GROMACS .gro file of N, CA and C in nm:
model
  360
    1GLN      N    1   0.537   1.895   0.713
    1GLN     CA    2   0.611   1.800   0.631
    1GLN      C    3   0.534   1.668   0.624
    2VAL      N    4   0.504   1.627   0.502
    2VAL     CA    5   0.428   1.504   0.484
    2VAL      C    6   0.520   1.384   0.501
    3GLN      N    7   0.473   1.288   0.578
    3GLN     CA    8   0.546   1.162   0.594
    3GLN      C    9   0.450   1.045   0.580
    4LEU      N   10   0.490   0.949   0.499
    4LEU     CA   11   0.423   0.821   0.490
    4LEU      C   12   0.527   0.717   0.528
    5VAL      N   13   0.504   0.648   0.638
    5VAL     CA   14   0.604   0.556   0.691
    5VAL      C   15   0.550   0.414   0.686
    6GLU      N   16   0.612   0.332   0.600
    6GLU     CA   17   0.571   0.193   0.587
    6GLU      C   18   0.646   0.105   0.688
    7SER      N   19   0.581  -0.002   0.727
    7SER     CA   20   0.644  -0.101   0.814
    7SER      C   21   0.579  -0.236   0.789
    8GLY      N   22   0.645  -0.341   0.838
    8GLY     CA   23   0.587  -0.475   0.828
    8GLY      C   24   0.648  -0.565   0.722
    9GLY      N   25   0.739  -0.511   0.641
    9GLY     CA   26   0.803  -0.595   0.541
    9GLY      C   27   0.899  -0.694   0.604
   10GLY      N   28   0.949  -0.783   0.521
   10GLY     CA   29   1.047  -0.881   0.570
   10GLY      C   30   1.057  -1.000   0.480
   11LEU      N   31   1.119  -1.104   0.533
   11LEU     CA   32   1.138  -1.230   0.461
   11LEU      C   33   1.033  -1.331   0.507
   12VAL      N   34   0.965  -1.393   0.413
   12VAL     CA   35   0.862  -1.491   0.446
   12VAL      C   36   0.869  -1.605   0.347
   13GLN      N   37   0.831  -1.724   0.390
   13GLN     CA   38   0.831  -1.840   0.301
   13GLN      C   39   0.708  -1.838   0.211
   14PRO      N   40   0.718  -1.901   0.095
   14PRO     CA   41   0.599  -1.911   0.009
   14PRO      C   42   0.481  -1.969   0.085
   15GLY      N   43   0.365  -1.910   0.063
   15GLY     CA   44   0.245  -1.951   0.133
   15GLY      C   45   0.222  -1.877   0.263
   16GLY      N   46   0.319  -1.800   0.306
   16GLY     CA   47   0.308  -1.726   0.429
   16GLY      C   48   0.233  -1.595   0.415
   17SER      N   49   0.228  -1.520   0.525
   17SER     CA   50   0.153  -1.394   0.529
   17SER      C   51   0.237  -1.283   0.589
   18LEU      N   52   0.207  -1.163   0.546
   18LEU     CA   53   0.263  -1.042   0.605
   18LEU      C   54   0.155  -0.936   0.607
   19ARG      N   55   0.168  -0.845   0.701
   19ARG     CA   56   0.078  -0.730   0.705
   19ARG      C   57   0.162  -0.603   0.703
   20LEU      N   58   0.144  -0.525   0.598
   20LEU     CA   59   0.213  -0.397   0.586
   20LEU      C   60   0.125  -0.287   0.644
   21SER      N   61   0.192  -0.190   0.705
   21SER     CA   62   0.122  -0.073   0.757
   21SER      C   63   0.186   0.052   0.700
   22CYS      N   64   0.107   0.156   0.687
   22CYS     CA   65   0.157   0.286   0.640
   22CYS      C   66   0.091   0.394   0.724
   23ALA      N   67   0.170   0.460   0.804
   23ALA     CA   68   0.120   0.567   0.890
   23ALA      C   69   0.149   0.702   0.826
   24ALA      N   70   0.045   0.782   0.811
   24ALA     CA   71   0.058   0.912   0.747
   24ALA      C   72   0.056   1.025   0.848
   25SER      N   73   0.136   1.127   0.823
   25SER     CA   74   0.134   1.246   0.906
   25SER      C   75   0.167   1.367   0.820
   26GLY      N   76   0.121   1.483   0.864
   26GLY     CA   77   0.153   1.607   0.794
   26GLY      C   78   0.079   1.631   0.665
   27LEU      N   79  -0.021   1.548   0.633
   27LEU     CA   80  -0.096   1.570   0.509
   27LEU      C   81  -0.173   1.702   0.516
   28PRO      N   82  -0.180   1.775   0.405
   28PRO     CA   83  -0.249   1.905   0.406
   28PRO      C   84  -0.397   1.897   0.441
   29PHE      N   85  -0.461   1.784   0.408
   29PHE     CA   86  -0.603   1.768   0.435
   29PHE      C   87  -0.626   1.644   0.522
   30THR      N   88  -0.747   1.628   0.569
   30THR     CA   89  -0.779   1.514   0.655
   30THR      C   90  -0.749   1.383   0.583
   31PHE      N   91  -0.685   1.293   0.654
   31PHE     CA   92  -0.642   1.165   0.597
   31PHE      C   93  -0.756   1.094   0.525
   32SER      N   94  -0.875   1.097   0.581
   32SER     CA   95  -0.988   1.024   0.525
   32SER      C   96  -1.026   1.073   0.385
   33ARG      N   97  -0.979   1.189   0.345
   33ARG     CA   98  -1.013   1.244   0.213
   33ARG      C   99  -0.916   1.201   0.104
   34TYR      N  100  -0.813   1.125   0.143
   34TYR     CA  101  -0.713   1.079   0.048
   34TYR      C  102  -0.745   0.938   0.001
   35ALA      N  103  -0.731   0.916  -0.129
   35ALA     CA  104  -0.727   0.780  -0.179
   35ALA      C  105  -0.590   0.724  -0.144
   36MET      N  106  -0.588   0.603  -0.090
   36MET     CA  107  -0.462   0.543  -0.048
   36MET      C  108  -0.434   0.421  -0.135
   37ASN      N  109  -0.308   0.407  -0.171
   37ASN     CA  110  -0.267   0.302  -0.263
   37ASN      C  111  -0.141   0.231  -0.214
   38TRP      N  112  -0.130   0.107  -0.252
   38TRP     CA  113  -0.006   0.032  -0.237
   38TRP      C  114   0.046  -0.002  -0.377
   39TYR      N  115   0.170   0.033  -0.401
   39TYR     CA  116   0.240  -0.004  -0.524
   39TYR      C  117   0.355  -0.098  -0.487
   40ARG      N  118   0.408  -0.163  -0.587
   40ARG     CA  119   0.528  -0.243  -0.566
   40ARG      C  120   0.618  -0.234  -0.688
   41GLN      N  121   0.746  -0.254  -0.664
   41GLN     CA  122   0.843  -0.254  -0.772
   41GLN      C  123   0.945  -0.364  -0.748
   42ALA      N  124   0.946  -0.457  -0.842
   42ALA     CA  125   1.042  -0.567  -0.836
   42ALA      C  126   1.167  -0.527  -0.916
   43PRO      N  127   1.281  -0.589  -0.887
   43PRO     CA  128   1.404  -0.555  -0.960
   43PRO      C  129   1.386  -0.569  -1.110
   44GLY      N  130   1.424  -0.465  -1.183
   44GLY     CA  131   1.416  -0.468  -1.328
   44GLY      C  132   1.278  -0.450  -1.386
   45LYS      N  133   1.181  -0.422  -1.300
   45LYS     CA  134   1.043  -0.405  -1.348
   45LYS      C  135   0.990  -0.267  -1.312
   46GLU      N  136   0.884  -0.227  -1.381
   46GLU     CA  137   0.822  -0.098  -1.352
   46GLU      C  138   0.738  -0.109  -1.223
   47ARG      N  139   0.719   0.006  -1.161
   47ARG     CA  140   0.633   0.010  -1.044
   47ARG      C  141   0.490  -0.018  -1.088
   48GLU      N  142   0.420  -0.101  -1.012
   48GLU     CA  143   0.282  -0.136  -1.047
   48GLU      C  144   0.189  -0.113  -0.927
   49LEU      N  145   0.065  -0.078  -0.960
   49LEU     CA  146  -0.037  -0.059  -0.858
   49LEU      C  147  -0.087  -0.195  -0.812
   50VAL      N  148  -0.082  -0.218  -0.682
   50VAL     CA  149  -0.124  -0.346  -0.625
   50VAL      C  150  -0.267  -0.339  -0.572
   51ALA      N  151  -0.295  -0.233  -0.496
   51ALA     CA  152  -0.426  -0.221  -0.433
   51ALA      C  153  -0.454  -0.075  -0.402
   52SER      N  154  -0.582  -0.040  -0.404
   52SER     CA  155  -0.620   0.097  -0.371
   52SER      C  156  -0.748   0.096  -0.291
   53ILE      N  157  -0.765   0.199  -0.209
   53ILE     CA  158  -0.885   0.215  -0.129
   53ILE      C  159  -0.926   0.361  -0.134
   54ARG      N  160  -1.052   0.383  -0.166
   54ARG     CA  161  -1.100   0.519  -0.182
   54ARG      C  162  -1.119   0.586  -0.046
   55THR      N  163  -1.171   0.708  -0.053
   55THR     CA  164  -1.195   0.782   0.069
   55THR      C  165  -1.312   0.720   0.144
   56LEU      N  166  -1.372   0.792   0.231
   56LEU     CA  167  -1.465   0.745   0.333
   56LEU      C  168  -1.538   0.614   0.302
   57GLY      N  169  -1.588   0.600   0.184
   57GLY     CA  170  -1.666   0.481   0.151
   57GLY      C  171  -1.586   0.355   0.146
   58GLY      N  172  -1.455   0.367   0.123
   58GLY     CA  173  -1.369   0.251   0.131
   58GLY      C  174  -1.375   0.155   0.014
   59THR      N  175  -1.418   0.201  -0.103
   59THR     CA  176  -1.418   0.113  -0.221
   59THR      C  177  -1.275   0.069  -0.251
   60THR      N  178  -1.258  -0.060  -0.277
   60THR     CA  179  -1.124  -0.115  -0.300
   60THR      C  180  -1.110  -0.170  -0.441
   61ASN      N  181  -0.985  -0.171  -0.488
   61ASN     CA  182  -0.952  -0.231  -0.617
   61ASN      C  183  -0.817  -0.301  -0.603
   62TYR      N  184  -0.801  -0.408  -0.682
   62TYR     CA  185  -0.680  -0.488  -0.673
   62TYR      C  186  -0.629  -0.524  -0.812
   63ALA      N  187  -0.499  -0.539  -0.820
   63ALA     CA  188  -0.440  -0.595  -0.940
   63ALA      C  189  -0.485  -0.740  -0.952
   64ASP      N  190  -0.501  -0.788  -1.073
   64ASP     CA  191  -0.547  -0.925  -1.094
   64ASP      C  192  -0.454  -1.026  -1.026
   65SER      N  193  -0.326  -0.994  -1.023
   65SER     CA  194  -0.227  -1.088  -0.969
   65SER      C  195  -0.239  -1.109  -0.818
   66VAL      N  196  -0.311  -1.021  -0.749
   66VAL     CA  197  -0.321  -1.033  -0.602
   66VAL      C  198  -0.464  -1.052  -0.554
   67LYS      N  199  -0.560  -1.048  -0.645
   67LYS     CA  200  -0.701  -1.064  -0.604
   67LYS      C  201  -0.721  -1.195  -0.531
   68GLY      N  202  -0.794  -1.188  -0.421
   68GLY     CA  203  -0.822  -1.306  -0.341
   68GLY      C  204  -0.712  -1.341  -0.242
   69ARG      N  205  -0.597  -1.273  -0.253
   69ARG     CA  206  -0.486  -1.301  -0.160
   69ARG      C  207  -0.452  -1.179  -0.073
   70PHE      N  208  -0.466  -1.060  -0.130
   70PHE     CA  209  -0.431  -0.936  -0.059
   70PHE      C  210  -0.559  -0.861  -0.022
   71THR      N  211  -0.554  -0.791   0.092
   71THR     CA  212  -0.666  -0.708   0.135
   71THR      C  213  -0.613  -0.574   0.183
   72ILE      N  214  -0.664  -0.468   0.124
   72ILE     CA  215  -0.629  -0.333   0.169
   72ILE      C  216  -0.738  -0.280   0.261
   73SER      N  217  -0.698  -0.210   0.365
   73SER     CA  218  -0.794  -0.151   0.457
   73SER      C  219  -0.734  -0.023   0.513
   74ARG      N  220  -0.819   0.055   0.578
   74ARG     CA  221  -0.770   0.180   0.636
   74ARG      C  222  -0.839   0.205   0.769
   75ASP      N  223  -0.767   0.273   0.858
   75ASP     CA  224  -0.822   0.318   0.984
   75ASP      C  225  -0.804   0.469   0.987
   76ASN      N  226  -0.910   0.541   0.958
   76ASN     CA  227  -0.899   0.686   0.948
   76ASN      C  228  -0.875   0.751   1.084
   77THR      N  229  -0.905   0.680   1.192
   77THR     CA  230  -0.879   0.736   1.326
   77THR      C  231  -0.730   0.731   1.360
   78LYS      N  232  -0.658   0.643   1.290
   78LYS     CA  233  -0.514   0.629   1.313
   78LYS      C  234  -0.430   0.680   1.197
   79ASN      N  235  -0.497   0.735   1.095
   79ASN     CA  236  -0.425   0.783   0.975
   79ASN      C  237  -0.334   0.674   0.918
   80THR      N  238  -0.388   0.554   0.910
   80THR     CA  239  -0.307   0.439   0.870
   80THR      C  240  -0.381   0.354   0.767
   81VAL      N  241  -0.305   0.306   0.670
   81VAL     CA  242  -0.357   0.212   0.572
   81VAL      C  243  -0.277   0.082   0.585
   82TYR      N  244  -0.344  -0.030   0.561
   82TYR     CA  245  -0.284  -0.161   0.577
   82TYR      C  246  -0.293  -0.241   0.447
   83LEU      N  247  -0.202  -0.336   0.434
   83LEU     CA  248  -0.210  -0.433   0.326
   83LEU      C  249  -0.183  -0.570   0.386
   84GLN      N  250  -0.289  -0.649   0.399
   84GLN     CA  251  -0.277  -0.786   0.446
   84GLN      C  252  -0.246  -0.874   0.326
   85MET      N  253  -0.135  -0.944   0.332
   85MET     CA  254  -0.090  -1.027   0.219
   85MET      C  255  -0.085  -1.172   0.263
   86ASN      N  256  -0.168  -1.255   0.204
   86ASN     CA  257  -0.174  -1.397   0.235
   86ASN      C  258  -0.132  -1.479   0.113
   87SER      N  259  -0.103  -1.604   0.137
   87SER     CA  260  -0.064  -1.697   0.030
   87SER      C  261   0.044  -1.635  -0.059
   88LEU      N  262   0.145  -1.583   0.004
   88LEU     CA  263   0.249  -1.512  -0.071
   88LEU      C  264   0.327  -1.605  -0.162
   89LYS      N  265   0.366  -1.550  -0.276
   89LYS     CA  266   0.439  -1.623  -0.379
   89LYS      C  267   0.574  -1.556  -0.404
   90PRO      N  268   0.671  -1.628  -0.455
   90PRO     CA  269   0.801  -1.564  -0.486
   90PRO      C  270   0.787  -1.442  -0.577
   91GLU      N  271   0.690  -1.445  -0.666
   91GLU     CA  272   0.672  -1.331  -0.756
   91GLU      C  273   0.614  -1.208  -0.688
   92ASP      N  274   0.577  -1.220  -0.561
   92ASP     CA  275   0.534  -1.102  -0.484
   92ASP      C  276   0.654  -1.026  -0.427
   93THR      N  277   0.773  -1.081  -0.443
   93THR     CA  278   0.893  -1.015  -0.394
   93THR      C  279   0.912  -0.880  -0.462
   94ALA      N  280   0.923  -0.775  -0.382
   94ALA     CA  281   0.935  -0.640  -0.435
   94ALA      C  282   0.950  -0.543  -0.319
   95VAL      N  283   0.981  -0.419  -0.355
   95VAL     CA  284   0.969  -0.310  -0.258
   95VAL      C  285   0.827  -0.257  -0.268
   96TYR      N  286   0.760  -0.249  -0.157
   96TYR     CA  287   0.620  -0.204  -0.152
   96TYR      C  288   0.615  -0.059  -0.102
   97TYR      N  289   0.543   0.023  -0.177
   97TYR     CA  290   0.534   0.166  -0.148
   97TYR      C  291   0.390   0.206  -0.116
   98CYS      N  292   0.378   0.290  -0.017
   98CYS     CA  293   0.250   0.351   0.018
   98CYS      C  294   0.237   0.483  -0.057
   99ASN      N  295   0.115   0.514  -0.102
   99ASN     CA  296   0.092   0.636  -0.179
   99ASN      C  297  -0.040   0.699  -0.137
  100ALA      N  298  -0.040   0.829  -0.123
  100ALA     CA  299  -0.162   0.904  -0.092
  100ALA      C  300  -0.191   1.003  -0.204
  101LYS      N  301  -0.313   1.002  -0.251
  101LYS     CA  302  -0.353   1.093  -0.359
  101LYS      C  303  -0.475   1.174  -0.317
  102PHE      N  304  -0.470   1.306  -0.350
  102PHE     CA  305  -0.584   1.393  -0.325
  102PHE      C  306  -0.624   1.452  -0.459
  103ALA      N  307  -0.736   1.405  -0.512
  103ALA     CA  308  -0.773   1.435  -0.650
  103ALA      C  309  -0.791   1.584  -0.678
  104LEU      N  310  -0.852   1.657  -0.584
  104LEU     CA  311  -0.887   1.796  -0.612
  104LEU      C  312  -0.765   1.884  -0.638
  105THR      N  313  -0.656   1.856  -0.569
  105THR     CA  314  -0.537   1.940  -0.583
  105THR      C  315  -0.424   1.872  -0.657
  106GLY      N  316  -0.438   1.745  -0.685
  106GLY     CA  317  -0.329   1.671  -0.747
  106GLY      C  318  -0.221   1.630  -0.650
  107GLY      N  319  -0.250   1.643  -0.521
  107GLY     CA  320  -0.153   1.603  -0.420
  107GLY      C  321  -0.117   1.455  -0.435
  108ASP      N  322   0.012   1.424  -0.429
  108ASP     CA  323   0.059   1.289  -0.457
  108ASP      C  324   0.181   1.265  -0.371
  109TYR      N  325   0.168   1.180  -0.270
  109TYR     CA  326   0.274   1.161  -0.172
  109TYR      C  327   0.314   1.014  -0.164
  110TRP      N  328   0.444   0.991  -0.137
  110TRP     CA  329   0.498   0.856  -0.136
  110TRP      C  330   0.577   0.827  -0.009
  111GLY      N  331   0.571   0.702   0.033
  111GLY     CA  332   0.657   0.656   0.140
  111GLY      C  333   0.791   0.613   0.084
  112GLN      N  334   0.878   0.568   0.174
  112GLN     CA  335   1.014   0.532   0.134
  112GLN      C  336   1.024   0.387   0.087
  113GLY      N  337   0.921   0.310   0.113
  113GLY     CA  338   0.917   0.171   0.068
  113GLY      C  339   0.962   0.073   0.176
  114THR      N  340   0.909  -0.048   0.167
  114THR     CA  341   0.949  -0.156   0.256
  114THR      C  342   0.968  -0.283   0.173
  115GLN      N  343   1.075  -0.353   0.200
  115GLN     CA  344   1.110  -0.471   0.121
  115GLN      C  345   1.030  -0.592   0.167
  116VAL      N  346   0.971  -0.662   0.072
  116VAL     CA  347   0.906  -0.790   0.096
  116VAL      C  348   0.977  -0.894   0.011
  117THR      N  349   1.027  -0.997   0.076
  117THR     CA  350   1.096  -1.104   0.007
  117THR      C  351   1.028  -1.237   0.039
  118VAL      N  352   0.985  -1.307  -0.065
  118VAL     CA  353   0.918  -1.436  -0.048
  118VAL      C  354   1.011  -1.543  -0.103
  119SER      N  355   1.065  -1.623  -0.014
  119SER     CA  356   1.165  -1.721  -0.055
  119SER      C  357   1.174  -1.832   0.048
  120SER      N  358   1.203  -1.952  -0.001
  120SER     CA  359   1.224  -2.064   0.090
  120SER      C  360   1.373  -2.079   0.122
   0.00000   0.00000   0.00000
């Protein structure tokens, strides 16, 4: 049974930081072979891709709205992906979801989401 478990969300003031973690288990293939992504969905808005990190080489991509503030990383020895979020803004408020994709088979797995609220 595949599980992606996010943690680290919460309430933070504007300008603050949070670090999200996503621990994967039960994936059909080795964790390092999955592209890992963070998405977010704010109330009344569509889910959007925030950051992604490729397999072994670790190439990263970011949405324009978070470039320079968010950093995605992975620890393949711990089957975990992280999202370091700095200089948070109220518009970053959303439920953040972890996603694992395996291109060869079309495998596509999601976590349950973690709430991030940026407010004074």
